[in-house]
Short mmCIF file of C-alpha atoms and ligand atoms in Angstrom, two decimals:
data_model
loop_
_atom_site.label_atom_id
_atom_site.label_comp_id
_atom_site.label_asym_id
_atom_site.label_seq_id
_atom_site.Cartn_x
_atom_site.Cartn_y
_atom_site.Cartn_z
CA MET A 71 -8.84 -21.82 -6.46
CA HIS A 72 -9.02 -19.02 -3.94
CA PHE A 73 -9.42 -15.93 -6.09
CA TYR A 74 -11.77 -14.72 -8.77
CA SER A 75 -11.63 -11.82 -11.19
CA LEU A 76 -13.90 -8.88 -10.41
CA HIS A 77 -14.50 -8.52 -14.12
CA THR A 78 -15.62 -11.97 -15.29
CA LYS A 79 -16.51 -13.59 -12.01
CA SER A 80 -16.27 -17.08 -13.42
CA HIS A 81 -12.53 -16.63 -14.00
CA THR A 82 -10.66 -18.06 -11.02
CA ALA A 83 -7.02 -18.41 -10.03
CA THR A 84 -4.84 -19.85 -7.31
CA PHE A 85 -2.83 -17.51 -5.10
CA LYS A 86 0.28 -18.32 -7.13
CA GLU A 87 -1.41 -17.55 -10.43
CA ALA A 88 -2.87 -14.32 -9.06
CA VAL A 89 0.54 -13.16 -7.78
CA ILE A 90 2.42 -14.03 -10.94
CA SER A 91 -0.02 -12.37 -13.30
CA GLY A 92 -0.91 -9.42 -11.03
CA ILE A 93 -4.16 -8.79 -12.84
CA ALA A 94 -6.61 -11.29 -14.40
CA PRO A 95 -6.45 -11.89 -18.18
CA ASP A 96 -9.79 -10.04 -18.50
CA ARG A 97 -8.13 -7.03 -16.73
CA GLY A 98 -10.18 -7.57 -13.56
CA LEU A 99 -8.68 -7.34 -10.07
CA TYR A 100 -8.41 -10.59 -8.14
CA PHE A 101 -10.54 -10.99 -5.02
CA PRO A 102 -10.67 -13.83 -2.44
CA LYS A 103 -13.53 -16.28 -2.92
CA ARG A 104 -14.05 -16.71 0.78
CA ILE A 105 -13.00 -14.82 3.89
CA GLN A 106 -13.27 -17.28 6.76
CA PRO A 107 -13.48 -15.47 10.14
CA LEU A 108 -10.86 -16.32 12.75
CA PRO A 109 -12.17 -17.86 15.98
CA PRO A 110 -13.15 -15.39 18.77
CA SER A 111 -10.39 -16.91 20.92
CA PHE A 112 -7.82 -15.47 18.46
CA PHE A 113 -8.96 -11.95 19.34
CA ARG A 114 -9.28 -12.69 23.07
CA GLU A 115 -5.78 -14.09 23.25
CA ILE A 116 -4.07 -11.83 20.72
CA GLY A 117 -2.03 -10.17 23.49
CA ALA A 118 -0.10 -13.40 23.99
CA LEU A 119 0.74 -13.82 20.30
CA SER A 120 3.82 -12.47 18.54
CA ASN A 121 3.38 -10.31 15.44
CA HIS A 122 4.65 -13.23 13.37
CA GLU A 123 2.01 -15.59 14.80
CA ILE A 124 -0.74 -13.02 14.27
CA ALA A 125 0.29 -12.47 10.66
CA PHE A 126 0.54 -16.19 9.97
CA ARG A 127 -2.92 -16.96 11.30
CA ALA A 128 -4.48 -14.03 9.49
CA ILE A 129 -3.07 -14.70 6.03
CA ALA A 130 -2.77 -18.51 6.03
CA GLN A 131 -6.20 -19.17 4.51
CA PHE A 132 -5.37 -17.07 1.44
CA VAL A 133 -1.95 -18.48 0.60
CA LEU A 134 -1.41 -21.97 2.05
CA GLU A 135 -2.71 -23.67 -1.10
CA ASP A 136 0.52 -22.61 -2.80
CA ILE A 137 3.06 -21.99 -0.04
CA PRO A 138 4.14 -24.60 2.52
CA ARG A 139 3.65 -23.65 6.19
CA SER A 140 7.36 -23.45 6.98
CA LYS A 141 7.97 -21.27 3.92
CA LEU A 142 5.14 -18.94 4.91
CA GLU A 143 6.67 -18.62 8.38
CA GLU A 144 9.97 -17.69 6.77
CA ILE A 145 8.33 -15.14 4.45
CA ILE A 146 6.55 -13.51 7.37
CA ALA A 147 9.76 -13.36 9.41
CA ASN A 148 11.56 -11.71 6.46
CA THR A 149 8.73 -9.24 5.97
CA LEU A 150 8.07 -8.18 9.57
CA ASP A 151 11.42 -7.49 11.20
CA PHE A 152 10.54 -4.04 12.54
CA ASP A 153 8.04 -2.49 14.97
CA PHE A 154 4.54 -1.07 14.52
CA PRO A 155 4.13 1.07 17.65
CA LEU A 156 0.83 2.64 18.65
CA VAL A 157 1.57 6.13 20.02
CA ASN A 158 -0.97 8.12 22.00
CA LEU A 159 -1.11 11.78 20.92
CA GLU A 160 -3.96 13.14 23.03
CA GLY A 161 -7.00 11.73 24.85
CA ASN A 162 -8.69 9.16 22.63
CA VAL A 163 -6.44 9.80 19.61
CA SER A 164 -3.51 7.51 18.84
CA THR A 165 -1.41 6.89 15.75
CA LEU A 166 -0.11 3.59 14.46
CA GLU A 167 3.38 4.25 13.11
CA LEU A 168 3.92 2.22 9.95
CA PHE A 169 7.21 3.83 8.93
CA HIS A 170 9.85 1.84 10.77
CA GLY A 171 10.70 -0.34 7.76
CA PRO A 172 13.72 -0.08 5.45
CA THR A 173 12.29 2.68 3.21
CA MET A 174 10.23 4.34 5.95
CA ALA A 175 6.86 4.06 4.20
CA PHE A 176 4.12 1.56 5.02
CA LYS A 177 4.48 0.05 1.55
CA ASP A 178 7.52 -1.88 2.80
CA VAL A 179 5.31 -4.65 4.20
CA GLY A 180 3.37 -5.34 1.02
CA ALA A 181 6.45 -4.98 -1.20
CA ARG A 182 8.55 -7.36 0.90
CA PHE A 183 5.77 -9.93 1.25
CA MET A 184 5.18 -9.92 -2.50
CA ALA A 185 8.91 -10.08 -3.29
CA ASN A 186 9.32 -13.10 -1.01
CA CYS A 187 6.30 -14.87 -2.54
CA LEU A 188 7.48 -14.23 -6.09
CA GLY A 189 10.99 -15.34 -5.17
CA HIS A 190 9.55 -18.58 -3.80
CA PHE A 191 7.44 -19.19 -6.91
CA SER A 192 10.41 -18.68 -9.22
CA GLU A 193 12.65 -21.13 -7.31
CA GLY A 194 13.41 -24.10 -9.55
CA ASN A 195 11.67 -22.36 -12.40
CA ASN A 196 13.75 -21.14 -15.33
CA GLU A 197 11.22 -18.58 -16.43
CA LYS A 198 12.20 -15.10 -15.37
CA VAL A 199 9.59 -12.61 -14.21
CA THR A 200 9.79 -8.88 -14.82
CA VAL A 201 8.06 -6.66 -12.30
CA LEU A 202 7.02 -3.44 -13.99
CA VAL A 203 5.93 -0.63 -11.72
CA ALA A 204 5.14 3.08 -11.99
CA THR A 205 5.73 5.23 -8.95
CA SER A 206 4.82 8.72 -7.77
CA GLY A 207 7.46 8.31 -5.07
CA ASP A 208 7.03 5.81 -2.26
CA THR A 209 6.16 2.62 -4.15
CA GLY A 210 9.40 2.68 -6.14
CA GLY A 211 11.69 2.69 -3.11
CA ALA A 212 9.74 0.02 -1.25
CA VAL A 213 9.59 -2.25 -4.29
CA ALA A 214 13.29 -1.72 -5.13
CA ASN A 215 14.28 -2.54 -1.56
CA GLY A 216 11.94 -5.50 -1.24
CA PHE A 217 12.99 -7.16 -4.51
CA LEU A 218 16.73 -6.44 -4.35
CA GLY A 219 18.65 -9.65 -5.01
CA VAL A 220 15.55 -11.85 -5.46
CA ASP A 221 16.56 -14.60 -7.91
CA GLY A 222 14.60 -14.94 -11.13
CA VAL A 223 12.96 -11.54 -10.76
CA ASN A 224 13.93 -8.30 -12.52
CA VAL A 225 12.36 -5.02 -11.49
CA VAL A 226 11.82 -2.05 -13.77
CA ILE A 227 10.61 1.14 -12.08
CA LEU A 228 9.26 4.11 -14.02
CA TYR A 229 9.33 7.44 -12.23
CA PRO A 230 8.56 10.99 -13.38
CA LYS A 231 11.71 13.08 -13.83
CA GLY A 232 11.97 15.93 -11.33
CA LYS A 233 8.69 15.04 -9.61
CA VAL A 234 9.82 12.78 -6.78
CA SER A 235 11.71 14.00 -3.72
CA ASP A 236 15.50 13.76 -3.61
CA ILE A 237 15.35 10.99 -0.99
CA GLN A 238 12.72 9.05 -2.92
CA GLU A 239 14.82 9.24 -6.09
CA ARG A 240 17.91 7.94 -4.30
CA GLN A 241 15.92 5.05 -2.83
CA LEU A 242 14.97 3.77 -6.26
CA THR A 243 18.02 4.64 -8.39
CA THR A 244 20.99 3.59 -6.26
CA LEU A 245 20.52 -0.11 -5.57
CA GLY A 246 21.64 -1.70 -8.87
CA GLU A 247 21.66 -5.52 -9.28
CA ASN A 248 18.22 -6.66 -10.50
CA ILE A 249 16.65 -3.20 -10.08
CA THR A 250 16.54 -0.74 -13.00
CA ALA A 251 15.11 2.77 -12.80
CA LEU A 252 13.69 4.47 -15.89
CA GLU A 253 13.53 8.25 -15.57
CA VAL A 254 10.54 9.32 -17.62
CA ASP A 255 10.34 12.77 -19.15
CA GLY A 256 6.69 13.19 -18.13
CA THR A 257 4.24 12.94 -15.23
CA PHE A 258 3.24 10.04 -12.98
CA ASP A 259 0.11 9.59 -15.09
CA ASP A 260 2.37 9.14 -18.15
CA CYS A 261 4.38 6.48 -16.30
CA GLN A 262 1.22 4.64 -15.31
CA ARG A 263 -0.17 4.79 -18.86
CA MET A 264 3.06 3.36 -20.26
CA VAL A 265 3.01 0.48 -17.78
CA LYS A 266 -0.61 -0.34 -18.60
CA LYS A 267 0.16 -0.25 -22.32
CA ALA A 268 3.11 -2.62 -21.90
CA PHE A 269 0.85 -5.19 -20.19
CA LEU A 270 -1.37 -5.22 -23.28
CA ASP A 271 1.50 -5.24 -25.81
CA HIS A 272 1.91 -8.76 -27.21
CA GLU A 273 5.30 -7.98 -28.71
CA ILE A 274 6.49 -7.54 -25.13
CA THR A 275 4.38 -10.15 -23.34
CA HIS A 276 5.25 -13.01 -25.70
CA ARG A 277 8.92 -12.50 -24.88
CA GLN A 278 8.62 -11.93 -21.17
CA LYS A 279 6.45 -12.60 -18.17
CA LEU A 280 5.32 -9.25 -16.77
CA THR A 281 3.70 -8.67 -13.41
CA SER A 282 2.63 -5.64 -11.42
CA ALA A 283 3.83 -4.64 -7.97
CA ASN A 284 1.13 -2.04 -7.42
CA SER A 285 -1.54 -2.72 -4.81
CA ILE A 286 -3.72 -4.43 -7.39
CA ASN A 287 -1.43 -7.44 -6.82
CA VAL A 288 -2.97 -9.57 -4.04
CA ALA A 289 0.43 -10.29 -2.49
CA ARG A 290 0.96 -6.58 -1.98
CA TRP A 291 -2.57 -5.76 -0.99
CA LEU A 292 -3.58 -8.47 1.53
CA PRO A 293 -0.63 -8.36 4.00
CA GLN A 294 -1.64 -4.79 4.84
CA LEU A 295 -4.39 -6.28 7.00
CA PHE A 296 -1.66 -7.09 9.55
CA TYR A 297 -1.45 -3.43 10.63
CA TYR A 298 -4.98 -3.41 11.97
CA LEU A 299 -4.41 -6.54 14.03
CA PHE A 300 -1.14 -5.14 15.42
CA ALA A 301 -3.02 -1.99 16.44
CA PHE A 302 -5.74 -4.04 18.08
CA LYS A 303 -3.18 -6.05 20.01
CA GLN A 304 -1.81 -2.83 21.51
CA ALA A 305 -5.13 -1.04 22.02
CA ARG A 306 -7.42 -3.80 23.23
CA ASP A 307 -7.09 -3.00 26.94
CA ILE A 308 -7.49 0.76 26.74
CA ALA A 309 -9.87 1.03 23.88
CA GLY A 310 -13.63 1.13 23.74
CA ASP A 311 -15.02 0.99 20.26
CA ILE A 312 -12.18 1.34 17.77
CA VAL A 313 -12.30 3.61 14.74
CA PHE A 314 -9.54 3.66 12.11
CA SER A 315 -8.76 6.64 9.93
CA VAL A 316 -6.67 5.71 6.91
CA PRO A 317 -4.99 8.28 4.65
CA SER A 318 -6.08 6.93 1.29
CA GLY A 319 -5.04 7.19 -2.35
CA ASN A 320 -5.55 3.93 -4.20
CA PHE A 321 -7.58 2.55 -1.25
CA GLY A 322 -5.59 -0.68 -0.95
CA ASN A 323 -4.61 -0.15 2.67
CA ILE A 324 -8.10 0.68 3.96
CA CYS A 325 -9.59 -2.18 1.94
CA ALA A 326 -7.15 -4.59 3.62
CA GLY A 327 -8.37 -3.16 6.95
CA MET A 328 -11.89 -4.08 5.95
CA VAL A 329 -10.71 -7.63 5.32
CA ALA A 330 -9.33 -7.66 8.92
CA HIS A 331 -12.83 -6.65 10.03
CA ARG A 332 -14.28 -9.57 8.05
CA LEU A 333 -11.84 -11.84 9.84
CA GLY A 334 -13.73 -10.91 12.99
CA MET A 335 -11.72 -8.04 14.38
CA PRO A 336 -14.02 -5.70 16.32
CA ILE A 337 -13.84 -2.38 14.46
CA LYS A 338 -16.69 0.13 14.71
CA GLN A 339 -15.90 2.37 11.78
CA PHE A 340 -13.44 3.18 9.00
CA VAL A 341 -12.73 6.73 7.95
CA ALA A 342 -11.16 7.14 4.51
CA SER A 343 -9.27 10.43 4.66
CA THR A 344 -8.20 11.98 1.38
CA ASN A 345 -6.52 15.14 0.14
CA ALA A 346 -8.15 17.25 -2.58
CA ASN A 347 -8.59 14.08 -4.65
CA ASP A 348 -12.11 13.54 -3.42
CA VAL A 349 -13.72 10.92 -5.67
CA VAL A 350 -14.58 8.60 -2.76
CA PRO A 351 -15.77 11.32 -0.33
CA ASN A 352 -18.10 12.47 -3.13
CA PHE A 353 -19.28 8.93 -3.75
CA MET A 354 -20.14 8.54 -0.05
CA LYS A 355 -22.15 11.77 -0.26
CA ASN A 356 -24.17 11.13 -3.39
CA GLY A 357 -23.62 7.52 -4.49
CA GLN A 358 -22.04 8.61 -7.78
CA TYR A 359 -18.58 7.30 -8.63
CA GLN A 360 -16.99 9.89 -10.88
CA PRO A 361 -13.25 9.49 -11.52
CA LYS A 362 -11.31 12.66 -12.25
CA ALA A 363 -7.80 13.64 -13.34
CA SER A 364 -5.58 13.70 -10.25
CA ILE A 365 -4.70 16.97 -8.52
CA ALA A 366 -1.17 17.56 -7.18
CA THR A 367 -1.01 18.06 -3.39
CA ILE A 368 1.59 18.00 -0.60
CA SER A 369 0.47 14.46 0.29
CA ASN A 370 1.50 13.29 -3.17
CA ALA A 371 1.34 9.52 -2.56
CA MET A 372 -2.44 9.98 -2.41
CA ASP A 373 -2.84 12.00 -5.60
CA VAL A 374 -5.11 9.49 -7.27
CA GLY A 375 -8.16 10.40 -9.34
CA ASP A 376 -9.52 6.88 -9.92
CA PRO A 377 -8.60 4.67 -6.96
CA SER A 378 -8.02 1.16 -8.27
CA ASN A 379 -8.98 -0.73 -5.09
CA PHE A 380 -12.32 0.94 -4.51
CA ILE A 381 -13.96 -1.78 -6.58
CA ARG A 382 -12.72 -4.30 -4.01
CA ILE A 383 -14.38 -2.33 -1.21
CA GLN A 384 -17.64 -2.35 -3.12
CA GLU A 385 -17.32 -6.09 -3.65
CA LEU A 386 -16.87 -6.60 0.11
CA PHE A 387 -20.25 -4.97 0.66
CA GLY A 388 -21.93 -6.62 -2.32
CA THR A 389 -22.31 -3.12 -3.81
CA ASP A 390 -24.85 -2.40 -1.02
CA PHE A 391 -24.45 1.35 -0.52
CA VAL A 392 -26.41 1.43 2.74
CA ALA A 393 -24.30 -1.32 4.31
CA LEU A 394 -21.12 0.39 3.11
CA SER A 395 -22.24 3.76 4.52
CA LYS A 396 -22.67 2.21 7.96
CA MET A 397 -19.04 1.12 8.01
CA LEU A 398 -17.25 3.81 6.00
CA SER A 399 -17.14 7.59 6.24
CA SER A 400 -14.93 9.62 3.97
CA HIS A 401 -13.66 13.19 4.09
CA SER A 402 -11.40 15.33 1.94
CA PHE A 403 -8.97 18.00 3.19
CA SER A 404 -7.05 20.81 1.50
CA ASP A 405 -3.30 21.37 1.73
CA ASP A 406 -3.92 24.39 3.98
CA GLU A 407 -5.95 22.31 6.42
CA THR A 408 -3.24 19.64 6.32
CA LYS A 409 -0.48 22.13 7.12
CA SER A 410 -2.42 23.71 9.94
CA ALA A 411 -3.03 20.26 11.48
CA MET A 412 0.72 19.59 11.26
CA ARG A 413 1.45 22.89 13.01
CA SER A 414 -1.20 22.46 15.68
CA ILE A 415 -0.12 18.91 16.63
CA TYR A 416 3.54 19.96 16.66
CA GLU A 417 2.86 22.96 18.89
CA ARG A 418 0.65 21.09 21.32
CA THR A 419 2.42 17.73 21.55
CA GLY A 420 5.81 18.02 19.81
CA TYR A 421 4.82 15.19 17.44
CA ILE A 422 5.84 15.62 13.81
CA LEU A 423 3.21 14.41 11.37
CA ASP A 424 4.02 13.79 7.73
CA PRO A 425 1.41 15.31 5.36
CA HIS A 426 -0.30 11.92 4.75
CA GLY A 427 -0.63 11.15 8.45
CA ALA A 428 -1.94 14.69 8.97
CA VAL A 429 -4.77 14.00 6.52
CA GLY A 430 -5.55 10.83 8.49
CA TYR A 431 -5.56 12.84 11.72
CA LEU A 432 -7.99 15.39 10.27
CA GLY A 433 -10.42 12.69 9.13
CA LEU A 434 -10.33 11.07 12.55
CA LYS A 435 -10.96 14.36 14.40
CA LYS A 436 -13.91 15.09 12.16
CA TYR A 437 -15.44 11.71 12.92
CA LEU A 438 -14.77 11.88 16.68
CA LYS A 439 -16.58 15.21 16.92
CA SER A 440 -19.87 13.40 16.56
CA HIS A 441 -18.65 10.18 18.31
CA PRO A 442 -16.57 11.48 21.25
CA ASP A 443 -16.73 8.22 23.22
CA ARG A 444 -14.90 6.16 20.61
CA PHE A 445 -11.21 5.37 20.46
CA GLY A 446 -9.54 6.66 17.32
CA ILE A 447 -6.44 5.37 15.58
CA PHE A 448 -5.07 7.04 12.47
CA LEU A 449 -2.34 5.41 10.42
CA GLU A 450 0.95 7.28 10.01
CA THR A 451 1.95 5.93 6.60
CA ALA A 452 5.36 7.56 6.08
CA HIS A 453 8.17 9.04 8.11
CA PRO A 454 8.22 12.87 7.88
CA ILE A 455 11.82 12.77 6.61
CA LYS A 456 10.47 11.60 3.24
CA PHE A 457 8.72 14.95 2.86
CA LEU A 458 11.49 17.16 4.22
CA PRO A 459 10.75 20.32 2.17
CA VAL A 460 7.09 20.31 3.34
CA ILE A 461 8.15 19.83 6.96
CA LYS A 462 10.70 22.64 6.72
CA ASP A 463 8.20 24.91 5.09
CA THR A 464 5.34 24.16 7.48
CA LEU A 465 7.06 23.67 10.83
CA GLY A 466 10.28 25.60 10.22
CA ILE A 467 12.43 22.74 11.49
CA ASP A 468 15.13 20.46 10.14
CA LEU A 469 15.02 16.74 10.81
CA PRO A 470 17.99 14.48 11.48
CA ILE A 471 18.46 11.86 8.74
CA PRO A 472 17.71 8.34 10.05
CA PRO A 473 20.24 5.56 9.31
CA GLN A 474 17.98 3.80 6.75
CA ILE A 475 17.98 6.97 4.66
CA GLN A 476 21.62 7.90 5.28
CA LYS A 477 22.60 4.62 3.62
CA VAL A 478 21.41 5.81 0.20
CA MET A 479 22.51 9.44 0.50
CA ASP A 480 26.08 8.95 -0.75
CA LYS A 481 25.33 6.38 -3.43
CA GLN A 482 25.46 7.12 -7.14
CA LYS A 483 22.17 7.59 -8.99
CA VAL A 484 21.81 5.32 -12.03
CA ALA A 485 18.74 5.78 -14.24
CA VAL A 486 17.95 5.24 -17.91
CA PRO A 487 16.25 8.29 -19.41
CA ILE A 488 13.23 7.60 -21.61
CA SER A 489 10.77 10.01 -23.14
CA ASP A 490 7.89 7.93 -24.48
CA TYR A 491 6.35 4.48 -24.80
CA ASP A 492 8.74 3.46 -27.58
CA GLY A 493 11.58 4.12 -25.18
CA LEU A 494 10.09 1.67 -22.69
CA LYS A 495 9.38 -0.90 -25.38
CA ASP A 496 12.91 -0.67 -26.76
CA PHE A 497 14.34 -1.04 -23.32
CA LEU A 498 12.28 -4.13 -22.51
CA THR A 499 12.67 -5.89 -25.85
CA LYS A 500 16.36 -5.16 -26.52
CA ASN A 501 17.68 -6.22 -23.13
CA THR A 502 17.83 -10.02 -23.23
CA GLN A 503 18.10 -10.21 -19.44
CA PHE A 504 14.35 -9.61 -19.37
CA SER A 505 13.44 -12.54 -21.65
CA LYS A 506 11.45 -15.43 -20.21
C1 PLP B 207 0.71 4.85 -0.93
C2 PLP B 207 0.55 5.79 0.22
C3 PLP B 207 -0.72 6.11 0.74
C4 PLP B 207 -2.01 5.62 0.12
O1 PLP B 207 -2.23 4.25 0.33
P1 PLP B 207 -3.35 3.49 -0.55
O2 PLP B 207 -3.27 2.07 -0.12
O3 PLP B 207 -2.98 3.70 -1.98
O4 PLP B 207 -4.67 4.13 -0.24
C5 PLP B 207 -0.78 6.93 1.86
N1 PLP B 207 0.34 7.43 2.43
C6 PLP B 207 1.57 7.16 1.95
C7 PLP B 207 2.75 7.77 2.62
C8 PLP B 207 1.73 6.32 0.84
O5 PLP B 207 2.96 6.08 0.37
#
């Protein structure tokens, strides 16, 4: 029993149970019971380890109760078959590029790891699982790609009509097989509300096993800690004290980074960089957590007004605000500031930041102003091609389409239009392919 619910702490679950149900029966998020630090030799010798070995040693303690060693090795090899380069931009500022995966957003790692785990758990099991997920853009493509062709698993993706980019829409509507896209006449918040309602609807859940592929699912959340170790492997010789700035929306990525810190990785500070959705920056200022309706920005994957993983960060620090403040700073930036950072970096270095990475850059620069001797790494969470209109508008340039994206450009979009919750319910209950 490795996980407990953050709601009723006495409720526990194995890794397998936590992955299959996504969220605890009491609606709490799952959290690891123990985080056992890795030996100091792991960090001393990390330069000699492959990314696959690093990932295996970092995640083993959380999953080996339910996945055999050789299977875990296979899952990691399937998940991590691309690079995570650390690129120096200027002086003590580098970026860790997390966009070299199949859908060119960092969510590929979590989505593929979860898909492989769920595929493993449904082997030899006749019960089908339906993954239900709402997306504002990037999650849908990564989940569709990660779960494509996984036996025993059907994926249903809800996305807001006309509110995702052309490339994002193609990534989630053109794959077919076990992936179905529902085009919702509404906003992302409507999609998310419908998904949450379905999880509580017994007429649906008695017929089919539903799970979530958002970052509340531990199999999507935890593997993100790999990034920080991969950065450390590349930076350990040049770096002094390392600071990470993470462009944050639901705060799953940065929270996984904090788990890497608990594993013993030497990190001096985390900076949570947000767009105008500033619930966490405000909390770090005044200790009051006040969720708000989300505000639309150019870094739309971070338009979140009530970040679901922040409760996990608080749990890591035992809700000790002083201890948390020592480790975490948080700053919010406007779209104008974001665009001017994109322009300034492009003019000075030729590097093209996507709007999310630009927010991460801004947070890092703000922190380094008062800590100039530290070594800063901000995470570049998506390839700029995914936000082509913003790039064109801000930098006045066109980008060549990379092969991963070209692959979906000529395919036919297939999506089922729905307009309300009844539409979703009808779809799930009338299609027998989704029954248990
Ligand atoms: C999802 C996403 C984020 C936010 O990550 P969280 O883990 O939700 O904080 C940042 N940038 C991009 C490009 C994303 O797709």
